[in-house]
């Protein structure tokens, strides 16, 4: 059985692109049974995101983190279109785990935030 997928969108409340992408992201999540999703405001959750160590600078939005189980398999800025995230989800099983320390820390932090109930 494949590991469950988690898709986290890392955004900021002041970002107009993020605000517009939120509807697209929520629709994608609603169409993806079994997908765990998180909308992470990088400013509101800044301390929690760095709880496990330094994380990558998030300068462009939207930035997605895709995890297979608790392991990151994609991290990067994407175009704010549903098709981009859909393709990532479709390819997730074949993607190699990302071993960069900062991305691993970010994945640990998002996992912990989800477990704590601080994210939806």
Short mmCIF file of N, CA and C in Angstrom, two decimals:
data_model
loop_
_atom_site.label_atom_id
_atom_site.label_comp_id
_atom_site.label_asym_id
_atom_site.label_seq_id
_atom_site.Cartn_x
_atom_site.Cartn_y
_atom_site.Cartn_z
N UNK A 1 0.85 -1.17 0.00
CA UNK A 1 0.00 0.00 0.00
C UNK A 1 0.90 1.24 0.00
N UNK A 2 0.65 2.16 -0.92
CA UNK A 2 1.49 3.37 -0.96
C UNK A 2 1.27 4.24 0.27
N UNK A 3 2.31 4.96 0.63
CA UNK A 3 2.23 5.88 1.77
C UNK A 3 1.26 7.00 1.43
N UNK A 4 0.54 7.51 2.42
CA UNK A 4 -0.39 8.62 2.17
C UNK A 4 0.38 9.88 1.74
N UNK A 5 -0.29 10.69 0.95
CA UNK A 5 0.32 11.93 0.47
C UNK A 5 -0.19 13.11 1.28
N UNK A 6 0.72 14.05 1.51
CA UNK A 6 0.38 15.32 2.14
C UNK A 6 0.87 16.42 1.22
N UNK A 7 -0.01 17.37 0.94
CA UNK A 7 0.34 18.52 0.12
C UNK A 7 0.15 19.78 0.96
N UNK A 8 1.24 20.50 1.16
CA UNK A 8 1.20 21.74 1.93
C UNK A 8 1.48 22.92 1.01
N UNK A 9 0.64 23.92 1.13
CA UNK A 9 0.87 25.16 0.39
C UNK A 9 1.40 26.18 1.39
N UNK A 10 2.57 26.71 1.11
CA UNK A 10 3.22 27.68 1.98
C UNK A 10 3.02 29.06 1.36
N UNK A 11 2.25 29.87 2.05
CA UNK A 11 1.87 31.18 1.52
C UNK A 11 1.90 32.23 2.61
N UNK A 12 1.46 33.42 2.24
CA UNK A 12 1.36 34.53 3.19
C UNK A 12 0.01 35.22 2.98
N UNK A 13 -0.59 35.66 4.08
CA UNK A 13 -1.92 36.26 4.02
C UNK A 13 -1.96 37.52 3.15
N UNK A 14 -0.86 38.24 3.08
CA UNK A 14 -0.83 39.49 2.31
C UNK A 14 -0.66 39.27 0.81
N UNK A 15 -0.39 38.05 0.40
CA UNK A 15 -0.08 37.74 -0.99
C UNK A 15 -1.37 37.54 -1.79
N UNK A 16 -1.59 38.40 -2.76
CA UNK A 16 -2.80 38.32 -3.59
C UNK A 16 -2.83 37.02 -4.39
N UNK A 17 -1.70 36.59 -4.90
CA UNK A 17 -1.64 35.34 -5.65
C UNK A 17 -2.08 34.17 -4.75
N UNK A 18 -1.63 34.19 -3.50
CA UNK A 18 -2.00 33.13 -2.57
C UNK A 18 -3.51 33.14 -2.31
N UNK A 19 -4.05 34.31 -2.09
CA UNK A 19 -5.48 34.43 -1.83
C UNK A 19 -6.28 33.86 -2.99
N UNK A 20 -5.87 34.16 -4.20
CA UNK A 20 -6.56 33.64 -5.38
C UNK A 20 -6.33 32.13 -5.53
N UNK A 21 -5.14 31.65 -5.22
CA UNK A 21 -4.81 30.24 -5.36
C UNK A 21 -5.54 29.38 -4.32
N UNK A 22 -5.90 29.97 -3.21
CA UNK A 22 -6.56 29.21 -2.13
C UNK A 22 -7.80 28.48 -2.63
N UNK A 23 -8.60 29.11 -3.46
CA UNK A 23 -9.79 28.46 -4.00
C UNK A 23 -9.42 27.26 -4.87
N UNK A 24 -8.41 27.42 -5.69
CA UNK A 24 -7.93 26.34 -6.55
C UNK A 24 -7.39 25.19 -5.70
N UNK A 25 -6.60 25.52 -4.70
CA UNK A 25 -6.02 24.52 -3.81
C UNK A 25 -7.11 23.75 -3.08
N UNK A 26 -8.08 24.46 -2.51
CA UNK A 26 -9.17 23.81 -1.78
C UNK A 26 -9.98 22.90 -2.69
N UNK A 27 -10.23 23.32 -3.93
CA UNK A 27 -10.97 22.49 -4.88
C UNK A 27 -10.18 21.22 -5.21
N UNK A 28 -8.88 21.36 -5.40
CA UNK A 28 -8.03 20.21 -5.68
C UNK A 28 -8.08 19.22 -4.52
N UNK A 29 -7.99 19.72 -3.31
CA UNK A 29 -8.03 18.86 -2.12
C UNK A 29 -9.37 18.13 -2.04
N UNK A 30 -10.46 18.85 -2.32
CA UNK A 30 -11.79 18.24 -2.27
C UNK A 30 -11.94 17.12 -3.30
N UNK A 31 -11.21 17.20 -4.39
CA UNK A 31 -11.29 16.19 -5.46
C UNK A 31 -10.28 15.06 -5.26
N UNK A 32 -9.53 15.09 -4.19
CA UNK A 32 -8.46 14.11 -3.98
C UNK A 32 -8.66 13.35 -2.68
N UNK A 33 -9.50 12.31 -2.72
CA UNK A 33 -9.75 11.55 -1.49
C UNK A 33 -8.44 10.94 -0.96
N UNK A 34 -8.30 11.00 0.34
CA UNK A 34 -7.11 10.44 0.98
C UNK A 34 -5.93 11.39 1.06
N UNK A 35 -6.01 12.51 0.37
CA UNK A 35 -4.93 13.49 0.41
C UNK A 35 -5.06 14.32 1.67
N UNK A 36 -3.99 14.38 2.43
CA UNK A 36 -3.95 15.29 3.57
C UNK A 36 -3.38 16.60 3.07
N UNK A 37 -4.01 17.69 3.43
CA UNK A 37 -3.56 18.99 2.92
C UNK A 37 -3.39 19.97 4.06
N UNK A 38 -2.53 20.94 3.81
CA UNK A 38 -2.29 21.99 4.81
C UNK A 38 -2.05 23.30 4.09
N UNK A 39 -2.67 24.33 4.59
CA UNK A 39 -2.42 25.69 4.14
C UNK A 39 -1.61 26.33 5.24
N UNK A 40 -0.39 26.69 4.96
CA UNK A 40 0.54 27.18 5.98
C UNK A 40 0.87 28.64 5.71
N UNK A 41 0.49 29.51 6.63
CA UNK A 41 0.89 30.91 6.53
C UNK A 41 2.29 31.01 7.11
N UNK A 42 3.25 31.32 6.27
CA UNK A 42 4.65 31.28 6.70
C UNK A 42 4.99 32.34 7.73
N UNK A 43 4.16 33.36 7.84
CA UNK A 43 4.41 34.38 8.86
C UNK A 43 3.76 34.00 10.18
N UNK A 44 2.51 33.54 10.13
CA UNK A 44 1.83 33.14 11.37
C UNK A 44 2.49 31.92 12.00
N UNK A 45 3.05 31.05 11.19
CA UNK A 45 3.65 29.80 11.67
C UNK A 45 5.18 29.82 11.63
N UNK A 46 5.77 31.00 11.56
CA UNK A 46 7.23 31.10 11.38
C UNK A 46 8.01 30.35 12.46
N UNK A 47 7.66 30.54 13.72
CA UNK A 47 8.40 29.86 14.79
C UNK A 47 8.25 28.35 14.72
N UNK A 48 7.04 27.89 14.47
CA UNK A 48 6.79 26.45 14.38
C UNK A 48 7.52 25.83 13.19
N UNK A 49 7.61 26.57 12.11
CA UNK A 49 8.29 26.03 10.93
C UNK A 49 9.78 25.82 11.17
N UNK A 50 10.36 26.58 12.06
CA UNK A 50 11.79 26.45 12.34
C UNK A 50 12.09 25.64 13.60
N UNK A 51 11.08 24.94 14.11
CA UNK A 51 11.24 24.18 15.35
C UNK A 51 12.25 23.04 15.22
N UNK A 52 12.43 22.51 14.02
CA UNK A 52 13.33 21.37 13.83
C UNK A 52 14.66 21.76 13.21
N UNK A 53 14.83 23.06 12.98
CA UNK A 53 16.06 23.54 12.38
C UNK A 53 15.75 24.51 11.26
N UNK A 54 16.77 25.03 10.62
CA UNK A 54 16.55 26.01 9.56
C UNK A 54 15.76 25.40 8.40
N UNK A 55 14.86 26.21 7.86
CA UNK A 55 14.06 25.80 6.70
C UNK A 55 14.42 26.70 5.52
N UNK A 56 14.07 26.28 4.32
CA UNK A 56 14.39 27.13 3.16
C UNK A 56 13.68 28.47 3.23
N UNK A 57 14.30 29.49 2.69
CA UNK A 57 13.63 30.78 2.57
C UNK A 57 12.50 30.63 1.56
N UNK A 58 11.34 31.11 1.93
CA UNK A 58 10.19 31.05 1.05
C UNK A 58 9.92 32.47 0.58
N UNK A 59 10.38 32.75 -0.63
CA UNK A 59 10.31 34.10 -1.18
C UNK A 59 9.29 34.25 -2.28
N UNK A 60 8.86 33.14 -2.87
CA UNK A 60 7.92 33.18 -3.98
C UNK A 60 6.72 32.31 -3.66
N UNK A 61 5.58 32.72 -4.19
CA UNK A 61 4.33 32.05 -3.86
C UNK A 61 3.55 31.71 -5.13
N UNK A 62 2.76 30.64 -5.08
CA UNK A 62 2.69 29.66 -4.01
C UNK A 62 3.88 28.69 -4.06
N UNK A 63 4.29 28.26 -2.89
CA UNK A 63 5.32 27.25 -2.76
C UNK A 63 4.65 26.00 -2.21
N UNK A 64 4.90 24.87 -2.85
CA UNK A 64 4.29 23.62 -2.42
C UNK A 64 5.34 22.69 -1.83
N UNK A 65 4.91 21.94 -0.83
CA UNK A 65 5.69 20.86 -0.25
C UNK A 65 4.82 19.61 -0.37
N UNK A 66 5.32 18.60 -1.08
CA UNK A 66 4.61 17.34 -1.23
C UNK A 66 5.38 16.27 -0.48
N UNK A 67 4.66 15.55 0.37
CA UNK A 67 5.29 14.49 1.15
C UNK A 67 4.60 13.16 0.87
N UNK A 68 5.41 12.13 0.79
CA UNK A 68 4.92 10.76 0.71
C UNK A 68 5.21 10.17 2.09
N UNK A 69 4.15 9.91 2.84
CA UNK A 69 4.35 9.60 4.25
C UNK A 69 4.83 10.89 4.91
N UNK A 70 5.95 10.81 5.58
CA UNK A 70 6.53 12.01 6.19
C UNK A 70 7.77 12.49 5.46
N UNK A 71 8.02 11.90 4.30
CA UNK A 71 9.22 12.23 3.54
C UNK A 71 8.91 13.21 2.40
N UNK A 72 9.65 14.31 2.31
CA UNK A 72 9.41 15.26 1.22
C UNK A 72 9.88 14.69 -0.12
N UNK A 73 9.03 14.85 -1.13
CA UNK A 73 9.40 14.40 -2.48
C UNK A 73 9.35 15.56 -3.49
N UNK A 74 8.76 16.68 -3.10
CA UNK A 74 8.79 17.88 -3.93
C UNK A 74 8.73 19.09 -3.02
N UNK A 75 9.54 20.08 -3.35
CA UNK A 75 9.50 21.37 -2.67
C UNK A 75 9.85 22.42 -3.72
N UNK A 76 8.95 23.38 -3.91
CA UNK A 76 9.28 24.44 -4.85
C UNK A 76 8.11 25.35 -5.15
N UNK A 77 8.44 26.46 -5.76
CA UNK A 77 7.43 27.42 -6.20
C UNK A 77 6.80 26.87 -7.48
N UNK A 78 5.48 27.03 -7.57
CA UNK A 78 4.76 26.53 -8.75
C UNK A 78 3.87 27.62 -9.31
N UNK A 79 3.47 27.43 -10.56
CA UNK A 79 2.46 28.31 -11.13
C UNK A 79 1.14 28.03 -10.42
N UNK A 80 0.33 29.05 -10.18
CA UNK A 80 -0.90 28.87 -9.41
C UNK A 80 -2.04 28.29 -10.25
N UNK A 81 -1.82 27.09 -10.78
CA UNK A 81 -2.82 26.42 -11.60
C UNK A 81 -3.03 25.02 -11.05
N UNK A 82 -4.27 24.57 -11.01
CA UNK A 82 -4.58 23.25 -10.46
C UNK A 82 -3.82 22.15 -11.18
N UNK A 83 -3.64 22.26 -12.48
CA UNK A 83 -2.97 21.21 -13.25
C UNK A 83 -1.56 20.92 -12.77
N UNK A 84 -0.87 21.93 -12.30
CA UNK A 84 0.50 21.74 -11.81
C UNK A 84 0.50 20.82 -10.59
N UNK A 85 -0.35 21.13 -9.63
CA UNK A 85 -0.43 20.30 -8.42
C UNK A 85 -0.97 18.92 -8.74
N UNK A 86 -1.91 18.83 -9.66
CA UNK A 86 -2.44 17.52 -10.05
C UNK A 86 -1.34 16.64 -10.64
N UNK A 87 -0.50 17.22 -11.47
CA UNK A 87 0.61 16.44 -12.05
C UNK A 87 1.59 15.99 -10.96
N UNK A 88 1.86 16.85 -10.00
CA UNK A 88 2.74 16.47 -8.89
C UNK A 88 2.16 15.28 -8.13
N UNK A 89 0.88 15.35 -7.84
CA UNK A 89 0.24 14.26 -7.10
C UNK A 89 0.28 12.96 -7.90
N UNK A 90 0.06 13.05 -9.20
CA UNK A 90 0.07 11.86 -10.05
C UNK A 90 1.46 11.23 -10.12
N UNK A 91 2.50 12.01 -9.97
CA UNK A 91 3.87 11.52 -10.08
C UNK A 91 4.52 11.21 -8.73
N UNK A 92 3.82 11.45 -7.66
CA UNK A 92 4.40 11.38 -6.31
C UNK A 92 5.06 10.04 -5.99
N UNK A 93 4.47 8.95 -6.43
CA UNK A 93 5.02 7.64 -6.09
C UNK A 93 6.40 7.41 -6.72
N UNK A 94 6.65 8.04 -7.85
CA UNK A 94 7.93 7.84 -8.54
C UNK A 94 9.00 8.85 -8.15
N UNK A 95 8.63 9.86 -7.40
CA UNK A 95 9.59 10.91 -7.05
C UNK A 95 10.54 10.44 -5.95
N UNK A 96 11.82 10.77 -6.08
CA UNK A 96 12.76 10.41 -5.02
C UNK A 96 12.59 11.32 -3.80
N UNK A 97 12.94 10.80 -2.66
CA UNK A 97 12.91 11.59 -1.42
C UNK A 97 13.97 12.68 -1.50
N UNK A 98 13.60 13.87 -1.05
CA UNK A 98 14.54 14.99 -0.98
C UNK A 98 15.29 14.91 0.34
N UNK A 99 16.61 14.94 0.28
CA UNK A 99 17.42 14.76 1.49
C UNK A 99 18.05 16.05 2.02
N UNK A 100 17.80 17.18 1.35
CA UNK A 100 18.37 18.44 1.84
C UNK A 100 17.85 18.70 3.26
N UNK A 101 18.76 19.05 4.16
CA UNK A 101 18.41 19.21 5.57
C UNK A 101 17.29 20.23 5.78
N UNK A 102 17.34 21.36 5.08
CA UNK A 102 16.32 22.39 5.29
C UNK A 102 14.93 21.90 4.86
N UNK A 103 14.86 21.15 3.79
CA UNK A 103 13.57 20.61 3.33
C UNK A 103 13.08 19.53 4.29
N UNK A 104 14.00 18.73 4.81
CA UNK A 104 13.62 17.73 5.81
C UNK A 104 13.06 18.41 7.07
N UNK A 105 13.70 19.49 7.51
CA UNK A 105 13.21 20.23 8.68
C UNK A 105 11.81 20.77 8.41
N UNK A 106 11.60 21.31 7.23
CA UNK A 106 10.29 21.85 6.86
C UNK A 106 9.24 20.75 6.88
N UNK A 107 9.56 19.59 6.33
CA UNK A 107 8.61 18.47 6.33
C UNK A 107 8.28 18.03 7.76
N UNK A 108 9.28 17.99 8.62
CA UNK A 108 9.04 17.62 10.02
C UNK A 108 8.12 18.64 10.68
N UNK A 109 8.35 19.91 10.42
CA UNK A 109 7.54 20.96 11.04
C UNK A 109 6.10 20.90 10.56
N UNK A 110 5.90 20.72 9.25
CA UNK A 110 4.53 20.64 8.72
C UNK A 110 3.82 19.41 9.30
N UNK A 111 4.52 18.30 9.37
CA UNK A 111 3.93 17.08 9.96
C UNK A 111 3.51 17.34 11.40
N UNK A 112 4.37 17.99 12.16
CA UNK A 112 4.06 18.28 13.57
C UNK A 112 2.89 19.25 13.68
N UNK A 113 2.84 20.27 12.84
CA UNK A 113 1.72 21.21 12.86
C UNK A 113 0.40 20.51 12.55
N UNK A 114 0.42 19.60 11.60
CA UNK A 114 -0.79 18.84 11.28
C UNK A 114 -1.21 17.96 12.45
N UNK A 115 -0.26 17.26 13.06
CA UNK A 115 -0.58 16.41 14.21
C UNK A 115 -1.14 17.21 15.38
N UNK A 116 -0.64 18.41 15.56
CA UNK A 116 -1.06 19.24 16.69
C UNK A 116 -2.44 19.85 16.47
N UNK A 117 -2.92 19.79 15.23
CA UNK A 117 -4.22 20.38 14.93
C UNK A 117 -4.17 21.87 14.64
N UNK A 118 -2.97 22.43 14.53
CA UNK A 118 -2.85 23.86 14.25
C UNK A 118 -3.09 24.19 12.78
N UNK A 119 -3.05 23.17 11.93
CA UNK A 119 -3.38 23.34 10.52
C UNK A 119 -4.58 22.47 10.23
N UNK A 120 -5.28 22.82 9.18
CA UNK A 120 -6.45 22.00 8.83
C UNK A 120 -6.04 20.75 8.12
#
